PDB file of C-alpha atoms in Angstrom:
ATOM      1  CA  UNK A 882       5.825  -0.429  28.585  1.00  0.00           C
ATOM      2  CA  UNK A 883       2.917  -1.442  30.881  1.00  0.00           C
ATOM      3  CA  UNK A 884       1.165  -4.604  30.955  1.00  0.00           C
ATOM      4  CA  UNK A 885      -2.383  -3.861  32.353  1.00  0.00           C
ATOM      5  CA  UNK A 886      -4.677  -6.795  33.559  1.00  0.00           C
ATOM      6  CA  UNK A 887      -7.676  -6.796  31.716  1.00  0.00           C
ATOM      7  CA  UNK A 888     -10.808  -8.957  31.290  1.00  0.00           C
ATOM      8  CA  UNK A 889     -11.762 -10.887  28.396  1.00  0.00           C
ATOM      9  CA  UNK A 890     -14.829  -8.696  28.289  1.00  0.00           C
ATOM     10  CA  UNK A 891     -12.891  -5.551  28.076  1.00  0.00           C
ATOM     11  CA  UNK A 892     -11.161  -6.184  24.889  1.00  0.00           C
ATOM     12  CA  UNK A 893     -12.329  -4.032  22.215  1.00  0.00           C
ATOM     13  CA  UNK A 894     -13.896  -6.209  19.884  1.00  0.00           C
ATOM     14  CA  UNK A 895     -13.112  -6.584  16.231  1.00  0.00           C
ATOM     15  CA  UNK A 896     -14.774  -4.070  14.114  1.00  0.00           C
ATOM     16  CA  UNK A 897     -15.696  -6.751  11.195  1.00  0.00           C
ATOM     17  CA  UNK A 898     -18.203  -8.269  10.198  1.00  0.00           C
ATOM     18  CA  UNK A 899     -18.777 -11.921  12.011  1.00  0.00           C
ATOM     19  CA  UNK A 900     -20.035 -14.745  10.243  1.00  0.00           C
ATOM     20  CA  UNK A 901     -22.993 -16.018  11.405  1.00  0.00           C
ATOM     21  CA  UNK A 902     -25.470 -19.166  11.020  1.00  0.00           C
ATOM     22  CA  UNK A 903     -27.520 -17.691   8.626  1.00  0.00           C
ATOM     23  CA  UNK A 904     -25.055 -16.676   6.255  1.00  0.00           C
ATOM     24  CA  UNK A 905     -22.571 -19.386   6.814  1.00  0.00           C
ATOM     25  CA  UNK A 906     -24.203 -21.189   4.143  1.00  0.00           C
ATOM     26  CA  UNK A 907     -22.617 -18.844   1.432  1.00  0.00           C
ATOM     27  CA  UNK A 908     -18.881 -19.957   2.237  1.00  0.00           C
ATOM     28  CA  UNK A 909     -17.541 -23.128   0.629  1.00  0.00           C
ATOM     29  CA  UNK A 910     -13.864 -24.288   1.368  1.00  0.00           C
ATOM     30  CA  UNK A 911     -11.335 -25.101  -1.365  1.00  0.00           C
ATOM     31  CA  UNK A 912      -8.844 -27.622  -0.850  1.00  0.00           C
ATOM     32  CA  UNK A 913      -5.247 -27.945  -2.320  1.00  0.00           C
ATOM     33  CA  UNK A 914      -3.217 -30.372  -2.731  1.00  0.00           C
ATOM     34  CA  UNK A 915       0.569 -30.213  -2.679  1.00  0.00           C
ATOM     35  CA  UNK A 916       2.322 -31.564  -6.364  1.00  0.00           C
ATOM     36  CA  UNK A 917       3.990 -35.080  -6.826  1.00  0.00           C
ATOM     37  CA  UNK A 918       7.073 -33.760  -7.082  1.00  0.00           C
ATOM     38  CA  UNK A 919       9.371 -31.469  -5.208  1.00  0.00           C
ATOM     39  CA  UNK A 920      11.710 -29.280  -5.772  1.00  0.00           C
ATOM     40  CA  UNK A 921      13.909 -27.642  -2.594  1.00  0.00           C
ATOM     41  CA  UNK A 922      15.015 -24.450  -4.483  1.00  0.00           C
ATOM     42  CA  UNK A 923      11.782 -23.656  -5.598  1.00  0.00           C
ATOM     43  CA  UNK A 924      10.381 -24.275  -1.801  1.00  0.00           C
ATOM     44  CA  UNK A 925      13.111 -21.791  -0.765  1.00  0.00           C
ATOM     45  CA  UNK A 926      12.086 -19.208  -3.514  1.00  0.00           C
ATOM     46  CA  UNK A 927       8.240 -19.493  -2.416  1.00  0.00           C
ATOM     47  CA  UNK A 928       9.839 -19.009   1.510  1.00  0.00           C
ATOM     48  CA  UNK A 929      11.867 -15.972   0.898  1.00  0.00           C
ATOM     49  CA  UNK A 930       8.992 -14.246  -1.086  1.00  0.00           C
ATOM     50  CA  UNK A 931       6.310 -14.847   1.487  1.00  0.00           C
ATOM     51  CA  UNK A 932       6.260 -12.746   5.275  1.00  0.00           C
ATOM     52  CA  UNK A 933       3.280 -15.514   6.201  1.00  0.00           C
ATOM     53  CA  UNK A 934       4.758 -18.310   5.244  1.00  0.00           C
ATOM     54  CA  UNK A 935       7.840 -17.716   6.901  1.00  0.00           C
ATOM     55  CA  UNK A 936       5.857 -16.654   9.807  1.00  0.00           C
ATOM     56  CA  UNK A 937       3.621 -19.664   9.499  1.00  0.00           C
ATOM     57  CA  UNK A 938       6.838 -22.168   9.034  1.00  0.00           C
ATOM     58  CA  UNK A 939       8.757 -20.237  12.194  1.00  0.00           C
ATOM     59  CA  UNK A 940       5.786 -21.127  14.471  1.00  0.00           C
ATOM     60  CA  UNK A 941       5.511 -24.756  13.534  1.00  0.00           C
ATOM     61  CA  UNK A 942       9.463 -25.229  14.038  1.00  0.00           C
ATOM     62  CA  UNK A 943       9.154 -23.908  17.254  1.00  0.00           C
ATOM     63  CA  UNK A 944       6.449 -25.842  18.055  1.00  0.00           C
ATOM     64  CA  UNK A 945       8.556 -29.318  16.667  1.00  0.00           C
ATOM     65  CA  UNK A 946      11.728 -28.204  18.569  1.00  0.00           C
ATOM     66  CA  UNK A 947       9.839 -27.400  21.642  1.00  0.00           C
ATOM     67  CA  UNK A 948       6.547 -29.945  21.395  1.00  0.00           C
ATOM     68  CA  UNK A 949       8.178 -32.964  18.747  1.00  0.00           C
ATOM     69  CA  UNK A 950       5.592 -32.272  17.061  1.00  0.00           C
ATOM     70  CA  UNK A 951       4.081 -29.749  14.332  1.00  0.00           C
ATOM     71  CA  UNK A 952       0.388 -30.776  14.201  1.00  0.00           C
ATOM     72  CA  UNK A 953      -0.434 -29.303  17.694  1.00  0.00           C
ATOM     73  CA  UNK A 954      -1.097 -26.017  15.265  1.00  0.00           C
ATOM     74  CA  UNK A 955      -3.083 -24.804  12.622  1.00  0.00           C
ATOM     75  CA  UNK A 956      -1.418 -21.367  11.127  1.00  0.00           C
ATOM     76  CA  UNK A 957      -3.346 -18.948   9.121  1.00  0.00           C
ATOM     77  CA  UNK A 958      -2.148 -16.915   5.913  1.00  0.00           C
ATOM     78  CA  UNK A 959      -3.490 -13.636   4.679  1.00  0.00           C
ATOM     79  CA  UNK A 960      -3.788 -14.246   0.705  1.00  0.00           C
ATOM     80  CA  UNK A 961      -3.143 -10.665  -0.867  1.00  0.00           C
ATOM     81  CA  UNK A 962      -3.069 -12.344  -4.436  1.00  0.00           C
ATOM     82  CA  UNK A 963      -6.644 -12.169  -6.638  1.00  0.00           C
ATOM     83  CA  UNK A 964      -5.472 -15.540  -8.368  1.00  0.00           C
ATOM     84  CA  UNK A 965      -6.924 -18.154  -5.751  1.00  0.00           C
ATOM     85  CA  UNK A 966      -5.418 -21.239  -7.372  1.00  0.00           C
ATOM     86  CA  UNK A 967      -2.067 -19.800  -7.940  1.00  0.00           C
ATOM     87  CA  UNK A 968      -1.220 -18.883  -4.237  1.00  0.00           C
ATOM     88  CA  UNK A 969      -3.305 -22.013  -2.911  1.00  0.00           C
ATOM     89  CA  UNK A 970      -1.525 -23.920  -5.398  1.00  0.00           C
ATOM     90  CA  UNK A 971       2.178 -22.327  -3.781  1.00  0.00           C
ATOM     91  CA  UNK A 972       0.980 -22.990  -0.480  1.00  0.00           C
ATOM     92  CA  UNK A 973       0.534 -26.625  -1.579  1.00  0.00           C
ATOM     93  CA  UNK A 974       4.328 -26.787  -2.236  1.00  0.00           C
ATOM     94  CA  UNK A 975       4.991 -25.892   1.544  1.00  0.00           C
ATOM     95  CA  UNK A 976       2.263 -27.609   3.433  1.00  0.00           C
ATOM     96  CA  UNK A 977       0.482 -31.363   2.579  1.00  0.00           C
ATOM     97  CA  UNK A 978      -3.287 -29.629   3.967  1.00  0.00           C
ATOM     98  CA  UNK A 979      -4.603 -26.303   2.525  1.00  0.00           C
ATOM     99  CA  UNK A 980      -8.012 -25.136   2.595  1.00  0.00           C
ATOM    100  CA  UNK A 981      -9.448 -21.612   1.752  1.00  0.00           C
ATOM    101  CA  UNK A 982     -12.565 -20.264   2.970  1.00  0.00           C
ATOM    102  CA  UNK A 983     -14.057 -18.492  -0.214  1.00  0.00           C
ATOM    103  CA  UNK A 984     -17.091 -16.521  -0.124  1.00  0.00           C
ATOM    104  CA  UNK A 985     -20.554 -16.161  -2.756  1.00  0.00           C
ATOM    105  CA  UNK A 986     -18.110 -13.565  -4.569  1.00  0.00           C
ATOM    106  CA  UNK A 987     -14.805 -15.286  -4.747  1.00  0.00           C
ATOM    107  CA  UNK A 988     -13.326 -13.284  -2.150  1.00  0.00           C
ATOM    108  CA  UNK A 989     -11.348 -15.331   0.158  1.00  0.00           C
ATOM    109  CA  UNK A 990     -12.477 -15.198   4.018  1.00  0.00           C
ATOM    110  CA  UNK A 991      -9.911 -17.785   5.439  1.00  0.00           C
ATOM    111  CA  UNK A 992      -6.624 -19.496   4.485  1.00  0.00           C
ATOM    112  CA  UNK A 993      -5.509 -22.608   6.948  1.00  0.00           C
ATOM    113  CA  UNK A 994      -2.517 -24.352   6.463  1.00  0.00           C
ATOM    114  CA  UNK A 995      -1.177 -27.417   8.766  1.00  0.00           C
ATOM    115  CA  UNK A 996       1.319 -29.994   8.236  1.00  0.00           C
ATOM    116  CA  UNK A 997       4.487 -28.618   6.432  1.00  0.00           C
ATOM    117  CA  UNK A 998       6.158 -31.023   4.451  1.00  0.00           C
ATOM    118  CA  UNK A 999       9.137 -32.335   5.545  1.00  0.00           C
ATOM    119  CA  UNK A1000      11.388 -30.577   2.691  1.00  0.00           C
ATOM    120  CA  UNK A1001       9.710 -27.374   3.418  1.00  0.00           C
ATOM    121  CA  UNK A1002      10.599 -28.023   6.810  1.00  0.00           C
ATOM    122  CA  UNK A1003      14.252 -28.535   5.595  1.00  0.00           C
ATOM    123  CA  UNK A1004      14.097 -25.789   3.397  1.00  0.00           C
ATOM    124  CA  UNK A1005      13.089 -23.305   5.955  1.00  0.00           C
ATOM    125  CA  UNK A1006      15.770 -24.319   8.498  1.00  0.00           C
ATOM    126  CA  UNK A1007      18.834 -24.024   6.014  1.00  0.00           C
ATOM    127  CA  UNK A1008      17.949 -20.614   5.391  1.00  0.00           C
ATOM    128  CA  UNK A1009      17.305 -19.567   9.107  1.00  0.00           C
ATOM    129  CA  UNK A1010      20.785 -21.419  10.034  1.00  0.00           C
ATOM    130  CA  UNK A1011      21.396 -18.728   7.056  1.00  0.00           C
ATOM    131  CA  UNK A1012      20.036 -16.025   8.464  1.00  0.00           C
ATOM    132  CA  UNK A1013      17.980 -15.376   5.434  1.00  0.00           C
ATOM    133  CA  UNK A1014      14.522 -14.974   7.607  1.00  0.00           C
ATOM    134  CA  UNK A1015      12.752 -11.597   8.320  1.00  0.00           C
ATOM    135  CA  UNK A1016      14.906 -10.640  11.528  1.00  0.00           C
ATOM    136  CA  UNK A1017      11.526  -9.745  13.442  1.00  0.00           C
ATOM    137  CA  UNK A1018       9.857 -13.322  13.029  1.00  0.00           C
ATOM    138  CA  UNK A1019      13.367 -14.907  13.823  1.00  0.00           C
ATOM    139  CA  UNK A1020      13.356 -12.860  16.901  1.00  0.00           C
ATOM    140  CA  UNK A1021      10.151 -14.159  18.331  1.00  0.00           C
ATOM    141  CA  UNK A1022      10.923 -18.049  16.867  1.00  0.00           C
ATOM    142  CA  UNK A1023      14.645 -18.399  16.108  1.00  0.00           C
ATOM    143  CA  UNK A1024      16.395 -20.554  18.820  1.00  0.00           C
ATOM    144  CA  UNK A1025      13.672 -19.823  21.643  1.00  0.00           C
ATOM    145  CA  UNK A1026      12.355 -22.524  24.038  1.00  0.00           C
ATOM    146  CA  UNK A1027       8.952 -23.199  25.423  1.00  0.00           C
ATOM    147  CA  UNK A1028       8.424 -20.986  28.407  1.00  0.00           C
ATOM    148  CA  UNK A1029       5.987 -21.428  31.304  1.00  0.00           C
ATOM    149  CA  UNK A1030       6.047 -18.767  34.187  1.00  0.00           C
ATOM    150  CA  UNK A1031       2.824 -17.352  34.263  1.00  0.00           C
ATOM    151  CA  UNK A1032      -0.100 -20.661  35.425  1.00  0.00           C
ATOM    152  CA  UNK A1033      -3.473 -19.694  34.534  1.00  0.00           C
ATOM    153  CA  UNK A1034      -5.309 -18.155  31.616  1.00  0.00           C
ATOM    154  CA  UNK A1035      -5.396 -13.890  31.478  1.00  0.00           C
ATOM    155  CA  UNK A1036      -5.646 -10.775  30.184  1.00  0.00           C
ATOM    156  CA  UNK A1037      -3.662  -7.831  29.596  1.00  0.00           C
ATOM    157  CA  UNK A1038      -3.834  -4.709  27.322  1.00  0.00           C
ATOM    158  CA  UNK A1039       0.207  -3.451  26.230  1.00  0.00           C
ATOM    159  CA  UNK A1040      -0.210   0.612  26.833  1.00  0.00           C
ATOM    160  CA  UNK A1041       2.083   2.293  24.331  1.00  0.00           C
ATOM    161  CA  UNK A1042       5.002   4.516  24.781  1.00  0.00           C
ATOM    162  CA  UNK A1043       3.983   6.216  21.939  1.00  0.00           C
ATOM    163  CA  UNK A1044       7.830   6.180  20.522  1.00  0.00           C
ATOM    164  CA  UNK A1045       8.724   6.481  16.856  1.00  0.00           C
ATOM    165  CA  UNK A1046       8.624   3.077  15.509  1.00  0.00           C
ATOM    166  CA  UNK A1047      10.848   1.449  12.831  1.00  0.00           C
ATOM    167  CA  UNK A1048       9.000   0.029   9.520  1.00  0.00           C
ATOM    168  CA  UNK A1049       9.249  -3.843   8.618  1.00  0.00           C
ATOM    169  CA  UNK A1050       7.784  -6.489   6.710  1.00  0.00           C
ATOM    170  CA  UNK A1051       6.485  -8.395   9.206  1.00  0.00           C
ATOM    171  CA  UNK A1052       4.911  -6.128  10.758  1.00  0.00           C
ATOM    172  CA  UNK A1053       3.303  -4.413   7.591  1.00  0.00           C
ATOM    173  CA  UNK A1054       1.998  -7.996   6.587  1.00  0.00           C
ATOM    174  CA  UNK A1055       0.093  -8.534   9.979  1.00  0.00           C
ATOM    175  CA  UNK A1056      -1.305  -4.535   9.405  1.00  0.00           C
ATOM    176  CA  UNK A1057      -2.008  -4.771   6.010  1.00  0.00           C
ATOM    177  CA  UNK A1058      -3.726  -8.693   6.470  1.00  0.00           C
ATOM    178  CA  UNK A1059      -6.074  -7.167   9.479  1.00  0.00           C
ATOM    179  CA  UNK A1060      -7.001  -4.479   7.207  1.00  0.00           C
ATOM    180  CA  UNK A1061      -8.533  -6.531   4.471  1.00  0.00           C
ATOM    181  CA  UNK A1062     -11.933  -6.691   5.028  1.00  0.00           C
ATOM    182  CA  UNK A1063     -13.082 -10.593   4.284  1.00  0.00           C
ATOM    183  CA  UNK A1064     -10.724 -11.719   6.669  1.00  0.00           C
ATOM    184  CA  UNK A1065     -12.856 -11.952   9.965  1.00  0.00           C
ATOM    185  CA  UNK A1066     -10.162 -13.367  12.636  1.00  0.00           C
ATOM    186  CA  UNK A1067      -6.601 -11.022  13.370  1.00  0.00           C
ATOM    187  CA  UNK A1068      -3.554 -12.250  13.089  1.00  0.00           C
ATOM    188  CA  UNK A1069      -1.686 -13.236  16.467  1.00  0.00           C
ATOM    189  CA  UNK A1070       1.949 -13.776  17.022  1.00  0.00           C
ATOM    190  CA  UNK A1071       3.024 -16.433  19.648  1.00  0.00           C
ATOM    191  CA  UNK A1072       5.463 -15.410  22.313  1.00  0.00           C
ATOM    192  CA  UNK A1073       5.476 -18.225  23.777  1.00  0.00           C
ATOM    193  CA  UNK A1074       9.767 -18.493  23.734  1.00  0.00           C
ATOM    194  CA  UNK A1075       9.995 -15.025  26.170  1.00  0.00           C
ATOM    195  CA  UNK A1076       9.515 -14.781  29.692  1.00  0.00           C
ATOM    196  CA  UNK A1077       6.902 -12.124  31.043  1.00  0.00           C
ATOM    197  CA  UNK A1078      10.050  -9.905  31.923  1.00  0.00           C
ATOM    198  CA  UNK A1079      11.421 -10.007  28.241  1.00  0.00           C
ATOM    199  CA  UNK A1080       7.429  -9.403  26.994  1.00  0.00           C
ATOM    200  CA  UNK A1081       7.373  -6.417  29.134  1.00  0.00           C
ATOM    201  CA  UNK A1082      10.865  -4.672  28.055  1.00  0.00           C
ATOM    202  CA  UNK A1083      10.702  -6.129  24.470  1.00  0.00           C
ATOM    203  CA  UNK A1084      11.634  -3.290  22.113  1.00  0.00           C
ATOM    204  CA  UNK A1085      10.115  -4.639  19.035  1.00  0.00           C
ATOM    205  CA  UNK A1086       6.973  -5.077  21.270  1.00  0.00           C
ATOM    206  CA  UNK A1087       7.058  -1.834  22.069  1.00  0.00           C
ATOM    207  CA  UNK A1088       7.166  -0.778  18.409  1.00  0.00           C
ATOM    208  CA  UNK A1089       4.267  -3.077  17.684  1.00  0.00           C
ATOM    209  CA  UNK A1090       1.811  -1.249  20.050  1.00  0.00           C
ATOM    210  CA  UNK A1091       2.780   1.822  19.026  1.00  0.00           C
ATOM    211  CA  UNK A1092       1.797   0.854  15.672  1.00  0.00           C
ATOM    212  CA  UNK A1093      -1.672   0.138  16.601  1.00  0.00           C
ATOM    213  CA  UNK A1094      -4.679   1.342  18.767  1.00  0.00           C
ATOM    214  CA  UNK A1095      -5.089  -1.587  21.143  1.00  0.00           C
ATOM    215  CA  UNK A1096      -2.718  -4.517  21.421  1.00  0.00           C
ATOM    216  CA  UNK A1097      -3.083  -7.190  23.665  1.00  0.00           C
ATOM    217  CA  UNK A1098      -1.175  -9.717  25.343  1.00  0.00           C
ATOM    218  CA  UNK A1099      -3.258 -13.627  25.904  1.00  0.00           C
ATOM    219  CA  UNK A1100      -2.254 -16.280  28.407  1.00  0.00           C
ATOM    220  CA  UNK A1101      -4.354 -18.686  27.423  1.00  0.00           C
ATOM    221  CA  UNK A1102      -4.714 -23.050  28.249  1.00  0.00           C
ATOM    222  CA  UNK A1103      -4.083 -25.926  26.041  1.00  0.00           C
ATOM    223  CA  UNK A1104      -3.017 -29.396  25.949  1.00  0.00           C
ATOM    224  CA  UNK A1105      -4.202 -31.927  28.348  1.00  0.00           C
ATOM    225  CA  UNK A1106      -7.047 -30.872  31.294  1.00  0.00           C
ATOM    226  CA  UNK A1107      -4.637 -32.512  34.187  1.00  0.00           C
ATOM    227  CA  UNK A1108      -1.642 -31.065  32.492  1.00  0.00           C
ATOM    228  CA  UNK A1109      -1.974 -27.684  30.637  1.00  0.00           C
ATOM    229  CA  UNK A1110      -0.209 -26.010  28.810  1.00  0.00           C
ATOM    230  CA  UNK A1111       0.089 -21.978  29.112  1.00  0.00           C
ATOM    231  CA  UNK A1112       0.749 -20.524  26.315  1.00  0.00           C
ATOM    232  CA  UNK A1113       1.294 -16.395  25.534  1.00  0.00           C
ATOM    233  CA  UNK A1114      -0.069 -14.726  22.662  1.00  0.00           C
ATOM    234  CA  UNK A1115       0.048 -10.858  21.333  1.00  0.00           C
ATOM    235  CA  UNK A1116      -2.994  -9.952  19.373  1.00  0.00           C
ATOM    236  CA  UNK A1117      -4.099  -6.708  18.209  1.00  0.00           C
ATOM    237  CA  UNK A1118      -6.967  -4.986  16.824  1.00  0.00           C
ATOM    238  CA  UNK A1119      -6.063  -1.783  14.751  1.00  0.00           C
TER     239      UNK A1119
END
């Protein structure tokens, strides 16, 4: 697999359609908020039966293990439900801040979720420690640590090797959520727990561009001016 330094001006754009000032007037935000009372087996159940929340959850652990701290993220859910209030309304079981973005007709544009509650939290690691999480998300989140060996913000584009790749769930949520047309911004998956090494012999990597006609690969700077953070980020446009 080659990783080929690009600029930001030579990624291929999304091919949606962008949200601008004179139609942002149209979009009003929903808020949910999570019930009074818990219950851990029905947090698991909502888990187990949701790719993006288990996605969503894997990043913020990582994040707490790595960071002490899960608010340094926002994570964003693709809703592929019609019933708004029942799947904000799940959400709200899992995280204490949900809004979605709805537009004139309904249609959802945005879901942003921050802030899992601490049973969800609990929840979520009891079945990873059970190995009960999509294997693909576990691979990028399970057990890594923070890595930063590459200093300053870039660009590459992953060229396929145009091999056979294997079907999963993960993968099928992040292709079926860019898909969906109200849903402006693609999903990204953080790889922030592999060295640039691993990134460039990953085999699951490998099966991800292959999947897709440009995927690309985002150093890009957080955190404090004086001390930044580099983070790494695959993102793809299909």
């Amino acid at each position: 697999m080659l990783l080929k330094q690009i600029t930001f001006q030579e990624m291929k754009q999304i091919d949606k359609e962008v949200i601008t000032a004179e139609n942002f007037h149209s979009i009003t935000s929903k808020r949910f908020y999570p019930p009074s009372e818990q219950d851990e087996s029905s947090i698991k159940l909502m888990i187990l039966n949701s790719i993006g929340i288990q996605a969503a959850l894997a990043h913020k652990y990582f994040c707490q293990r790595n960071f002490k701290s899960t608010h340094s993220t926002n994570g964003q859910i693709v809703l592929f439900s019609a019933d708004i209030d029942e799947a904000g309304n799940g959400l709200a079981m899992i995280f204490d801040k949900v809004f979605i973005s709805l537009r004139e007709d309904g249609r959802p544009m945005n879901v942003q979720v921050s802030e899992p509650n601490a049973l969800a939290l609990q929840a979520f690691s009891k079945l990873s420690a059970d190995n009960r999480i999509n294997p693909v998300i576990r691979h990028f989140y399970h057990d890594r640590t923070f890595v930063q060996d590459f200093t300053h913000k870039a660009y590459f584009e992953i060229e396929p090797d145009h091999r056979e790749s294997e079907p999963n769930d993960f993968y099928n949520y992040l292709l079926q959520g860019s898909l969906i047309p109200s849903y402006v911004n693609p999903l990204s998956i953080d790889v922030s727990g592999l060295t640039m090494e691993e990134i460039e012999q990953d085999d699951l990597i490998r099966q991800l561009a292959a999947q897709v006609k440009n995927l690309y690969f985002v150093i890009y700077e957080s955190g404090d001016p004086e001390y930044p953070i580099f983070g790494k980020n695959l993102t793809r446009y299909i």
